[in-house]
Amino acid sequence: MDDITVYAYADGPLGGMLLTGRRSAGGRAVLRSLSLPGQKGAVAVGDGWVRDQGAFGEAVRQLEEYFDGRRERFDLECAGDTGTEFQRRVWAALEEIPYGTTVSYGEIGRRVGAGGAGVRAVGTAIGRNPLLVVRPCHRVIGADGSLRGYAAGLDRKRSLLDLEGALA
């Protein structure tokens, strides 16, 4: 039997979260995306997808710990087959940003070898991050310290950075 797309909803302080992934027949679901309500480019449940509230139990548990201030890093199996090679490099750089800290878009660009004019491409790749919260794109800010560009809105970005104690 082919892989099937499964989804589940989880409550959180930023609103209801939609978790999606793929599951092989009889296998575990692997997280592919985490979306928030009103998010730019959010995943929408598709025809033939199967709702399975238990599919992402570990992800939901870790998210609850994060929002309760008891977890600083996620340890989840996530699909690595999404995005372009460049996007995957940018997303890997996001995962290296420590909890409670921020870096600039330019710094991410330097880390992936896309300085200067490539910073715009870095911003685009960050904006297409399919794993909000889990892959901490909220920790990337403007070079001047301003909050910029979060697909789920700057209020949510501010909330996440406040939770982590990253804002002065």
mmCIF file of C-alpha atoms in Angstrom:
data_model
loop_
_atom_site.group_PDB
_atom_site.id
_atom_site.type_symbol
_atom_site.label_atom_id
_atom_site.label_comp_id
_atom_site.label_asym_id
_atom_site.label_seq_id
_atom_site.Cartn_x
_atom_site.Cartn_y
_atom_site.Cartn_z
ATOM 1 C CA MET A 1 0.000 0.000 0.000
ATOM 2 C CA ASP A 2 1.227 3.492 -0.810
ATOM 3 C CA ASP A 3 2.039 6.110 1.767
ATOM 4 C CA ILE A 4 -0.943 8.114 2.933
ATOM 5 C CA THR A 5 -1.077 11.698 4.125
ATOM 6 C CA VAL A 6 -2.294 12.025 7.674
ATOM 7 C CA TYR A 7 -3.123 15.115 9.691
ATOM 8 C CA ALA A 8 -4.017 16.120 13.212
ATOM 9 C CA TYR A 9 -4.881 19.284 15.084
ATOM 10 C CA ALA A 10 -3.315 20.459 18.333
ATOM 11 C CA ASP A 11 -4.174 23.397 20.542
ATOM 12 C CA GLY A 12 -1.552 25.909 21.546
ATOM 13 C CA PRO A 13 -1.158 29.485 22.725
ATOM 14 C CA LEU A 14 -0.703 30.674 19.122
ATOM 15 C CA GLY A 15 -3.945 29.044 18.002
ATOM 16 C CA GLY A 16 -4.856 25.647 16.651
ATOM 17 C CA MET A 17 -1.944 23.975 14.905
ATOM 18 C CA LEU A 18 -2.299 21.698 11.884
ATOM 19 C CA LEU A 19 0.268 18.904 11.768
ATOM 20 C CA THR A 20 0.619 16.880 8.572
ATOM 21 C CA GLY A 21 2.805 14.052 7.428
ATOM 22 C CA ARG A 22 3.146 10.800 5.547
ATOM 23 C CA ARG A 23 2.598 7.330 6.916
ATOM 24 C CA SER A 24 3.396 4.014 5.318
ATOM 25 C CA ALA A 25 0.919 1.192 5.779
ATOM 26 C CA GLY A 26 1.285 0.093 9.389
ATOM 27 C CA GLY A 27 4.150 2.554 9.947
ATOM 28 C CA ARG A 28 4.710 5.687 11.938
ATOM 29 C CA ALA A 29 3.752 9.084 10.650
ATOM 30 C CA VAL A 30 6.647 11.390 9.804
ATOM 31 C CA LEU A 31 5.967 15.089 10.367
ATOM 32 C CA ARG A 32 6.064 17.165 7.178
ATOM 33 C CA SER A 33 4.476 20.429 8.227
ATOM 34 C CA LEU A 34 3.182 22.420 11.147
ATOM 35 C CA SER A 35 0.917 25.339 10.262
ATOM 36 C CA LEU A 36 -0.837 28.016 12.282
ATOM 37 C CA PRO A 37 -4.216 29.617 11.530
ATOM 38 C CA GLY A 38 -3.971 32.480 9.055
ATOM 39 C CA GLN A 39 -0.396 31.615 8.166
ATOM 40 C CA LYS A 40 0.824 32.781 4.778
ATOM 41 C CA GLY A 41 1.276 29.697 2.593
ATOM 42 C CA ALA A 42 -0.254 27.383 5.193
ATOM 43 C CA VAL A 43 -0.961 23.792 4.278
ATOM 44 C CA ALA A 44 -4.628 22.971 3.703
ATOM 45 C CA VAL A 45 -6.091 19.530 4.262
ATOM 46 C CA GLY A 46 -6.409 17.795 0.926
ATOM 47 C CA ASP A 47 -8.794 15.268 -0.559
ATOM 48 C CA GLY A 48 -7.995 11.754 0.539
ATOM 49 C CA TRP A 49 -6.049 12.820 3.611
ATOM 50 C CA VAL A 50 -6.777 10.853 6.764
ATOM 51 C CA ARG A 51 -7.328 12.527 10.118
ATOM 52 C CA ASP A 52 -5.421 10.682 12.818
ATOM 53 C CA GLN A 53 -5.213 12.564 16.106
ATOM 54 C CA GLY A 54 -2.730 10.014 17.465
ATOM 55 C CA ALA A 55 -0.333 10.197 14.521
ATOM 56 C CA PHE A 56 1.765 13.009 15.970
ATOM 57 C CA GLY A 57 1.495 12.323 19.693
ATOM 58 C CA GLU A 58 5.213 12.837 20.309
ATOM 59 C CA ALA A 59 5.217 16.129 18.395
ATOM 60 C CA VAL A 60 2.216 17.366 20.374
ATOM 61 C CA ARG A 61 3.887 16.368 23.652
ATOM 62 C CA GLN A 62 7.088 18.214 22.737
ATOM 63 C CA LEU A 63 5.137 21.290 21.615
ATOM 64 C CA GLU A 64 3.289 21.349 24.953
ATOM 65 C CA GLU A 65 6.624 21.137 26.778
ATOM 66 C CA TYR A 66 8.018 23.966 24.650
ATOM 67 C CA PHE A 67 5.046 26.242 25.281
ATOM 68 C CA ASP A 68 5.228 25.414 29.010
ATOM 69 C CA GLY A 69 8.897 26.462 29.066
ATOM 70 C CA ARG A 70 10.169 22.910 29.691
ATOM 71 C CA ARG A 71 11.748 22.237 26.271
ATOM 72 C CA GLU A 72 14.330 24.234 24.344
ATOM 73 C CA ARG A 73 14.954 21.921 21.381
ATOM 74 C CA PHE A 74 12.721 19.547 19.446
ATOM 75 C CA ASP A 75 13.766 15.966 18.870
ATOM 76 C CA LEU A 76 11.358 14.771 16.196
ATOM 77 C CA GLU A 77 11.559 12.719 13.041
ATOM 78 C CA CYS A 78 10.653 15.130 10.263
ATOM 79 C CA ALA A 79 10.485 14.608 6.517
ATOM 80 C CA GLY A 80 13.642 15.786 4.839
ATOM 81 C CA ASP A 81 12.346 15.497 1.296
ATOM 82 C CA THR A 82 10.637 18.863 1.022
ATOM 83 C CA GLY A 83 12.092 22.027 -0.445
ATOM 84 C CA THR A 84 14.983 22.716 -2.765
ATOM 85 C CA GLU A 85 18.582 21.957 -1.854
ATOM 86 C CA PHE A 86 19.103 25.655 -1.020
ATOM 87 C CA GLN A 87 15.994 25.749 1.175
ATOM 88 C CA ARG A 88 17.137 22.647 3.039
ATOM 89 C CA ARG A 89 20.518 24.311 3.728
ATOM 90 C CA VAL A 90 18.771 27.405 5.076
ATOM 91 C CA TRP A 91 16.381 25.298 7.163
ATOM 92 C CA ALA A 92 19.321 23.330 8.595
ATOM 93 C CA ALA A 93 20.936 26.637 9.605
ATOM 94 C CA LEU A 94 17.713 27.602 11.403
ATOM 95 C CA GLU A 95 17.895 24.448 13.492
ATOM 96 C CA GLU A 96 21.328 25.507 14.762
ATOM 97 C CA ILE A 97 20.096 28.788 16.288
ATOM 98 C CA PRO A 98 20.103 28.264 20.059
ATOM 99 C CA TYR A 99 16.963 28.737 22.129
ATOM 100 C CA GLY A 100 16.632 32.257 23.487
ATOM 101 C CA THR A 101 18.862 33.845 20.865
ATOM 102 C CA THR A 102 18.330 35.603 17.568
ATOM 103 C CA VAL A 103 20.396 36.018 14.412
ATOM 104 C CA SER A 104 19.983 38.248 11.388
ATOM 105 C CA TYR A 105 18.948 37.196 7.913
ATOM 106 C CA GLY A 106 22.419 38.269 6.787
ATOM 107 C CA GLU A 107 24.046 35.918 9.306
ATOM 108 C CA ILE A 108 21.978 33.002 8.017
ATOM 109 C CA GLY A 109 23.042 34.022 4.519
ATOM 110 C CA ARG A 110 26.711 33.927 5.537
ATOM 111 C CA ARG A 111 26.227 30.510 7.156
ATOM 112 C CA VAL A 112 24.842 29.043 3.923
ATOM 113 C CA GLY A 113 27.181 30.909 1.578
ATOM 114 C CA ALA A 114 24.587 33.353 0.266
ATOM 115 C CA GLY A 115 25.754 36.747 1.496
ATOM 116 C CA GLY A 116 24.987 40.095 -0.106
ATOM 117 C CA ALA A 117 22.215 39.860 -2.688
ATOM 118 C CA GLY A 118 21.539 36.273 -1.601
ATOM 119 C CA VAL A 119 19.941 37.507 1.627
ATOM 120 C CA ARG A 120 16.653 37.988 -0.221
ATOM 121 C CA ALA A 121 16.731 34.330 -1.281
ATOM 122 C CA VAL A 122 17.464 33.394 2.339
ATOM 123 C CA GLY A 123 14.385 35.353 3.438
ATOM 124 C CA THR A 124 12.279 33.585 0.831
ATOM 125 C CA ALA A 125 13.560 30.173 1.948
ATOM 126 C CA ILE A 126 12.848 31.018 5.587
ATOM 127 C CA GLY A 127 9.347 32.148 4.609
ATOM 128 C CA ARG A 128 8.725 28.713 3.090
ATOM 129 C CA ASN A 129 9.734 26.824 6.219
ATOM 130 C CA PRO A 130 7.019 24.155 6.529
ATOM 131 C CA LEU A 131 7.703 23.464 10.214
ATOM 132 C CA LEU A 132 6.867 26.610 12.142
ATOM 133 C CA VAL A 133 7.868 26.579 15.802
ATOM 134 C CA VAL A 134 9.660 23.206 15.443
ATOM 135 C CA ARG A 135 12.195 24.672 13.010
ATOM 136 C CA PRO A 136 12.808 28.043 14.702
ATOM 137 C CA CYS A 137 12.545 30.572 11.891
ATOM 138 C CA HIS A 138 11.093 32.958 14.484
ATOM 139 C CA ARG A 139 14.643 33.459 15.793
ATOM 140 C CA VAL A 140 15.696 35.308 12.625
ATOM 141 C CA ILE A 141 15.371 39.091 12.807
ATOM 142 C CA GLY A 142 16.468 42.156 10.875
ATOM 143 C CA ALA A 143 20.084 43.335 11.108
ATOM 144 C CA ASP A 144 18.834 46.361 13.067
ATOM 145 C CA GLY A 145 17.133 44.116 15.636
ATOM 146 C CA SER A 146 13.641 44.649 14.243
ATOM 147 C CA LEU A 147 11.128 41.853 13.893
ATOM 148 C CA ARG A 148 10.554 41.065 10.257
ATOM 149 C CA GLY A 149 8.873 38.479 8.124
ATOM 150 C CA TYR A 150 7.049 35.710 9.935
ATOM 151 C CA ALA A 151 4.527 33.722 7.896
ATOM 152 C CA ALA A 152 2.187 33.444 10.897
ATOM 153 C CA GLY A 153 2.420 37.152 11.733
ATOM 154 C CA LEU A 154 4.754 39.343 13.739
ATOM 155 C CA ASP A 155 2.597 39.124 16.884
ATOM 156 C CA ARG A 156 3.179 35.372 16.977
ATOM 157 C CA LYS A 157 6.888 35.846 16.286
ATOM 158 C CA ARG A 158 7.066 38.283 19.200
ATOM 159 C CA SER A 159 5.186 35.812 21.429
ATOM 160 C CA LEU A 160 7.640 33.017 20.634
ATOM 161 C CA LEU A 161 10.676 35.241 21.234
ATOM 162 C CA ASP A 162 9.123 36.499 24.502
ATOM 163 C CA LEU A 163 8.555 32.895 25.583
ATOM 164 C CA GLU A 164 12.224 32.174 24.977
ATOM 165 C CA GLY A 165 13.386 35.383 26.666
ATOM 166 C CA ALA A 166 15.093 36.486 23.450
ATOM 167 C CA LEU A 167 13.750 40.051 23.398
ATOM 168 C CA ALA A 168 15.420 42.720 25.489
#
